[in-house]
Amino acid sequence: MPRIGGQRRAGRRAEILAAAKTCFSRLGFHRATMRDVIEEAGLSAGCVYTHFRSKREIVDAIATDRHVREEQAITAANVERDPLAALRSVADGFFTDLSTRRGIEERRLAVQTWAEALLDPDVLRLVRAGVEKPVAALAEIIRRAQKEGRLAPALDADALARAMVALFHGFVLQKLWNPRVATGPYTAVLDALLGALATPCPIAPASPPLGDLGR
């Protein structure tokens, strides 16, 4: 088989992962097979197996790519001068992603891996990494807000970060169970909760509210 360049290889990899997300979303992780992925991608078996030797490798790649994007989004938000605006930016980005087809497909697979993590130590390791890294990054922003007097210093930063992640995961489940659940009212409640935890800061500009997604 002739060797292909890095850019073309990356493109093929993306095609395979996109096909896999569609299959896993439609059929479920356990029911979907490598043959289903190959047919959905419209590629040869040899091409697909050159990139991924098994369905597990594909699942790991999808989860890892999503985790990297989430880490990058939180890191990018942390450059905001106002740490509360940074937290709102993170939340806005997460909920915006949930309104896309890609976001829904990835979350459908994520929920399936949550269940699998209770039985498989390797999947558990992957799932925990996908939670602990965002929690740590959010806690860093929260500590900055506390240091600047924007959030009550008595709050446990790690616990608050974990609560934010839990609120998002809880909404993911509700959105997957019932796609008609509106995002806008939920983000408005989260914005109000964050505002209730904030301390007055007369010299800082007001943070913009979360977007009116789903309204």
mmCIF file of C-alpha atoms in Angstrom:
data_model
loop_
_atom_site.group_PDB
_atom_site.id
_atom_site.type_symbol
_atom_site.label_atom_id
_atom_site.label_comp_id
_atom_site.label_asym_id
_atom_site.label_seq_id
_atom_site.Cartn_x
_atom_site.Cartn_y
_atom_site.Cartn_z
ATOM 1 C CA MET A 1 0.000 0.000 0.000
ATOM 2 C CA PRO A 2 1.503 3.375 -0.997
ATOM 3 C CA ARG A 3 2.355 5.788 1.792
ATOM 4 C CA ILE A 4 0.198 8.898 2.136
ATOM 5 C CA GLY A 5 1.095 12.350 3.367
ATOM 6 C CA GLY A 6 0.302 13.647 6.825
ATOM 7 C CA GLN A 7 -2.463 15.982 5.683
ATOM 8 C CA ARG A 8 -4.204 13.306 3.657
ATOM 9 C CA ARG A 9 -3.803 10.805 6.478
ATOM 10 C CA ALA A 10 -5.393 13.258 8.916
ATOM 11 C CA GLY A 11 -8.255 13.757 6.477
ATOM 12 C CA ARG A 12 -8.848 10.017 6.190
ATOM 13 C CA ARG A 13 -8.741 9.665 9.962
ATOM 14 C CA ALA A 14 -11.361 12.417 10.311
ATOM 15 C CA GLU A 15 -13.591 10.696 7.737
ATOM 16 C CA ILE A 16 -13.418 7.420 9.627
ATOM 17 C CA LEU A 17 -14.161 9.038 12.976
ATOM 18 C CA ALA A 18 -17.109 10.953 11.513
ATOM 19 C CA ALA A 19 -18.514 7.712 10.081
ATOM 20 C CA ALA A 20 -17.987 5.952 13.405
ATOM 21 C CA LYS A 21 -19.819 8.688 15.319
ATOM 22 C CA THR A 22 -22.786 8.313 12.982
ATOM 23 C CA CYS A 23 -22.795 4.528 13.404
ATOM 24 C CA PHE A 24 -22.410 4.597 17.170
ATOM 25 C CA SER A 25 -25.099 7.246 17.483
ATOM 26 C CA ARG A 26 -27.528 5.306 15.275
ATOM 27 C CA LEU A 27 -26.825 1.718 16.362
ATOM 28 C CA GLY A 28 -25.163 2.042 19.752
ATOM 29 C CA PHE A 29 -21.562 1.322 20.662
ATOM 30 C CA HIS A 30 -22.059 -2.389 21.283
ATOM 31 C CA ARG A 31 -24.249 -3.132 18.242
ATOM 32 C CA ALA A 32 -22.154 -1.228 15.706
ATOM 33 C CA THR A 33 -19.363 -3.208 14.083
ATOM 34 C CA MET A 34 -16.207 -2.330 12.220
ATOM 35 C CA ARG A 35 -18.023 -3.424 9.051
ATOM 36 C CA ASP A 36 -20.713 -0.814 9.767
ATOM 37 C CA VAL A 37 -18.041 1.861 10.141
ATOM 38 C CA ILE A 38 -16.310 0.782 6.926
ATOM 39 C CA GLU A 39 -19.563 0.899 4.955
ATOM 40 C CA GLU A 40 -20.563 4.269 6.441
ATOM 41 C CA ALA A 41 -17.155 5.743 5.599
ATOM 42 C CA GLY A 42 -17.246 4.374 2.036
ATOM 43 C CA LEU A 43 -13.618 3.288 2.342
ATOM 44 C CA SER A 44 -11.864 -0.030 1.962
ATOM 45 C CA ALA A 45 -11.382 -2.267 4.982
ATOM 46 C CA GLY A 46 -7.619 -1.989 4.516
ATOM 47 C CA CYS A 47 -7.774 1.793 4.665
ATOM 48 C CA VAL A 48 -9.834 1.825 7.865
ATOM 49 C CA TYR A 49 -7.707 -0.821 9.583
ATOM 50 C CA THR A 50 -4.558 1.094 8.659
ATOM 51 C CA HIS A 51 -5.775 3.895 10.910
ATOM 52 C CA PHE A 52 -7.606 1.910 13.598
ATOM 53 C CA ARG A 53 -7.092 -1.728 14.491
ATOM 54 C CA SER A 54 -10.326 -2.078 16.441
ATOM 55 C CA LYS A 55 -13.593 -0.444 17.447
ATOM 56 C CA ARG A 56 -12.091 0.284 20.856
ATOM 57 C CA GLU A 57 -9.304 2.338 19.252
ATOM 58 C CA ILE A 58 -11.936 4.363 17.403
ATOM 59 C CA VAL A 59 -13.911 5.004 20.591
ATOM 60 C CA ASP A 60 -10.737 6.048 22.393
ATOM 61 C CA ALA A 61 -9.805 8.412 19.547
ATOM 62 C CA ILE A 62 -13.246 10.055 19.517
ATOM 63 C CA ALA A 63 -13.168 10.574 23.278
ATOM 64 C CA THR A 64 -9.578 11.833 23.266
ATOM 65 C CA ASP A 65 -10.262 14.327 20.463
ATOM 66 C CA ARG A 66 -13.294 15.676 22.351
ATOM 67 C CA HIS A 67 -11.338 15.960 25.583
ATOM 68 C CA VAL A 68 -8.573 17.895 23.802
ATOM 69 C CA ARG A 69 -11.107 20.319 22.295
ATOM 70 C CA GLU A 70 -12.692 20.866 25.699
ATOM 71 C CA GLU A 71 -9.326 21.541 27.321
ATOM 72 C CA GLN A 72 -8.437 23.992 24.550
ATOM 73 C CA ALA A 73 -11.787 25.769 24.950
ATOM 74 C CA ILE A 74 -11.285 26.219 28.690
ATOM 75 C CA THR A 75 -7.691 27.376 28.199
ATOM 76 C CA ALA A 76 -8.811 29.897 25.567
ATOM 77 C CA ALA A 77 -11.560 31.208 27.853
ATOM 78 C CA ASN A 78 -9.089 31.690 30.684
ATOM 79 C CA VAL A 79 -7.455 34.586 28.818
ATOM 80 C CA GLU A 80 -10.579 36.661 29.570
ATOM 81 C CA ARG A 81 -9.703 39.552 31.857
ATOM 82 C CA ASP A 82 -12.826 38.933 33.937
ATOM 83 C CA PRO A 83 -12.749 35.368 35.377
ATOM 84 C CA LEU A 84 -16.549 35.284 35.636
ATOM 85 C CA ALA A 85 -16.738 36.106 31.942
ATOM 86 C CA ALA A 86 -14.313 33.235 31.387
ATOM 87 C CA LEU A 87 -16.596 30.820 33.232
ATOM 88 C CA ARG A 88 -19.586 32.046 31.247
ATOM 89 C CA SER A 89 -17.623 31.677 28.019
ATOM 90 C CA VAL A 90 -16.815 28.061 28.862
ATOM 91 C CA ALA A 91 -20.457 27.284 29.624
ATOM 92 C CA ASP A 92 -21.642 29.051 26.470
ATOM 93 C CA GLY A 93 -19.185 27.052 24.348
ATOM 94 C CA PHE A 94 -20.199 23.717 25.858
ATOM 95 C CA PHE A 95 -23.899 24.337 25.348
ATOM 96 C CA THR A 96 -23.338 25.661 21.830
ATOM 97 C CA ASP A 97 -21.545 22.429 20.960
ATOM 98 C CA LEU A 98 -24.484 20.467 22.345
ATOM 99 C CA SER A 99 -26.746 22.180 19.808
ATOM 100 C CA THR A 100 -24.772 20.758 16.851
ATOM 101 C CA ARG A 101 -25.151 17.375 15.204
ATOM 102 C CA ARG A 102 -21.530 16.547 15.965
ATOM 103 C CA GLY A 103 -21.989 17.484 19.594
ATOM 104 C CA ILE A 104 -25.101 15.338 19.966
ATOM 105 C CA GLU A 105 -23.458 12.315 18.308
ATOM 106 C CA GLU A 106 -20.389 12.601 20.505
ATOM 107 C CA ARG A 107 -22.463 12.954 23.659
ATOM 108 C CA ARG A 108 -24.568 9.918 22.741
ATOM 109 C CA LEU A 109 -21.362 7.920 22.561
ATOM 110 C CA ALA A 110 -20.032 9.535 25.739
ATOM 111 C CA VAL A 111 -23.084 8.443 27.714
ATOM 112 C CA GLN A 112 -22.606 4.894 26.488
ATOM 113 C CA THR A 113 -18.982 4.950 27.614
ATOM 114 C CA TRP A 114 -20.076 6.218 31.053
ATOM 115 C CA ALA A 115 -22.022 2.983 31.519
ATOM 116 C CA GLU A 116 -19.173 0.884 30.112
ATOM 117 C CA ALA A 117 -16.764 2.571 32.546
ATOM 118 C CA LEU A 118 -18.513 0.797 35.421
ATOM 119 C CA LEU A 119 -17.359 -2.529 33.978
ATOM 120 C CA ASP A 120 -14.143 -1.809 32.092
ATOM 121 C CA PRO A 121 -11.110 -0.297 33.897
ATOM 122 C CA ASP A 122 -9.612 1.024 30.650
ATOM 123 C CA VAL A 123 -12.806 2.874 29.757
ATOM 124 C CA LEU A 124 -13.040 4.147 33.332
ATOM 125 C CA ARG A 125 -9.556 5.605 33.018
ATOM 126 C CA LEU A 126 -10.555 7.423 29.827
ATOM 127 C CA VAL A 127 -13.814 8.730 31.278
ATOM 128 C CA ARG A 128 -12.173 9.945 34.478
ATOM 129 C CA ALA A 129 -9.518 11.805 32.497
ATOM 130 C CA GLY A 130 -12.304 13.497 30.563
ATOM 131 C CA VAL A 131 -13.781 14.753 33.825
ATOM 132 C CA GLU A 132 -10.749 15.491 35.971
ATOM 133 C CA LYS A 133 -8.920 17.683 33.461
ATOM 134 C CA PRO A 134 -11.848 20.086 32.886
ATOM 135 C CA VAL A 135 -12.492 20.155 36.637
ATOM 136 C CA ALA A 136 -8.871 21.159 37.284
ATOM 137 C CA ALA A 137 -8.945 23.832 34.550
ATOM 138 C CA LEU A 138 -12.246 25.290 35.802
ATOM 139 C CA ALA A 139 -10.966 25.284 39.381
ATOM 140 C CA GLU A 140 -7.994 27.361 38.221
ATOM 141 C CA ILE A 141 -10.351 30.011 36.810
ATOM 142 C CA ILE A 142 -12.448 29.911 39.976
ATOM 143 C CA ARG A 143 -9.375 30.450 42.175
ATOM 144 C CA ARG A 144 -8.431 33.429 40.036
ATOM 145 C CA ALA A 145 -11.923 34.835 40.546
ATOM 146 C CA GLN A 146 -11.585 34.340 44.297
ATOM 147 C CA LYS A 147 -8.165 35.965 44.337
ATOM 148 C CA GLU A 148 -9.593 38.988 42.507
ATOM 149 C CA GLY A 149 -12.552 39.175 44.878
ATOM 150 C CA ARG A 150 -15.117 38.148 42.265
ATOM 151 C CA LEU A 151 -16.242 34.941 44.016
ATOM 152 C CA ALA A 152 -16.643 34.190 47.711
ATOM 153 C CA PRO A 153 -13.291 32.878 49.011
ATOM 154 C CA ALA A 154 -15.021 30.410 51.354
ATOM 155 C CA LEU A 155 -16.173 28.312 48.391
ATOM 156 C CA ASP A 156 -14.172 25.182 47.639
ATOM 157 C CA ALA A 157 -12.895 25.820 44.094
ATOM 158 C CA ASP A 158 -12.585 22.139 43.202
ATOM 159 C CA ALA A 159 -16.077 21.380 44.476
ATOM 160 C CA LEU A 160 -17.580 24.311 42.551
ATOM 161 C CA ALA A 161 -15.781 23.220 39.370
ATOM 162 C CA ARG A 162 -17.077 19.680 39.831
ATOM 163 C CA ALA A 163 -20.603 21.025 40.373
ATOM 164 C CA MET A 164 -20.394 22.960 37.088
ATOM 165 C CA VAL A 165 -19.329 19.817 35.217
ATOM 166 C CA ALA A 166 -22.103 17.823 36.910
ATOM 167 C CA LEU A 167 -24.719 20.400 35.887
ATOM 168 C CA PHE A 168 -23.574 20.105 32.274
ATOM 169 C CA HIS A 169 -23.531 16.293 32.321
ATOM 170 C CA GLY A 170 -26.996 16.253 33.860
ATOM 171 C CA PHE A 171 -28.351 18.456 31.094
ATOM 172 C CA VAL A 172 -26.652 16.270 28.477
ATOM 173 C CA LEU A 173 -28.694 13.309 29.695
ATOM 174 C CA GLN A 174 -31.930 15.295 29.674
ATOM 175 C CA LYS A 175 -31.214 16.651 26.180
ATOM 176 C CA LEU A 176 -30.502 13.171 24.816
ATOM 177 C CA TRP A 177 -33.628 11.752 26.431
ATOM 178 C CA ASN A 178 -35.752 14.603 25.130
ATOM 179 C CA PRO A 179 -34.288 16.724 22.276
ATOM 180 C CA ARG A 180 -37.113 19.253 22.719
ATOM 181 C CA VAL A 181 -35.723 20.392 26.070
ATOM 182 C CA ALA A 182 -34.717 24.039 25.546
ATOM 183 C CA THR A 183 -31.152 25.088 26.300
ATOM 184 C CA GLY A 184 -31.834 28.794 26.779
ATOM 185 C CA PRO A 185 -33.821 28.653 30.051
ATOM 186 C CA TYR A 186 -31.300 26.218 31.508
ATOM 187 C CA THR A 187 -28.318 28.440 30.726
ATOM 188 C CA ALA A 188 -30.226 31.397 32.168
ATOM 189 C CA VAL A 189 -30.592 29.515 35.456
ATOM 190 C CA LEU A 190 -26.887 28.656 35.471
ATOM 191 C CA ASP A 191 -26.062 32.295 34.805
ATOM 192 C CA ALA A 192 -28.258 33.320 37.748
ATOM 193 C CA LEU A 193 -26.589 30.758 40.006
ATOM 194 C CA LEU A 194 -23.160 32.041 39.083
ATOM 195 C CA GLY A 195 -24.315 35.608 39.631
ATOM 196 C CA ALA A 196 -25.609 34.674 43.088
ATOM 197 C CA LEU A 197 -22.162 33.348 44.013
ATOM 198 C CA ALA A 198 -20.381 36.433 42.726
ATOM 199 C CA THR A 199 -19.243 39.300 44.937
ATOM 200 C CA PRO A 200 -19.713 42.950 43.907
ATOM 201 C CA CYS A 201 -16.946 44.385 41.756
ATOM 202 C CA PRO A 202 -17.785 48.003 40.876
ATOM 203 C CA ILE A 203 -14.648 48.622 38.810
ATOM 204 C CA ALA A 204 -14.925 45.572 36.591
ATOM 205 C CA PRO A 205 -17.166 45.568 33.512
ATOM 206 C CA ALA A 206 -20.325 43.494 33.815
ATOM 207 C CA SER A 207 -20.012 40.001 32.381
ATOM 208 C CA PRO A 208 -22.302 39.312 29.425
ATOM 209 C CA PRO A 209 -25.087 36.798 30.030
ATOM 210 C CA LEU A 210 -25.001 33.390 28.431
ATOM 211 C CA GLY A 211 -26.424 33.189 24.933
ATOM 212 C CA ASP A 212 -30.100 32.620 24.267
ATOM 213 C CA LEU A 213 -29.486 29.143 22.900
ATOM 214 C CA GLY A 214 -32.541 27.018 22.376
ATOM 215 C CA ARG A 215 -35.046 29.792 22.953
#
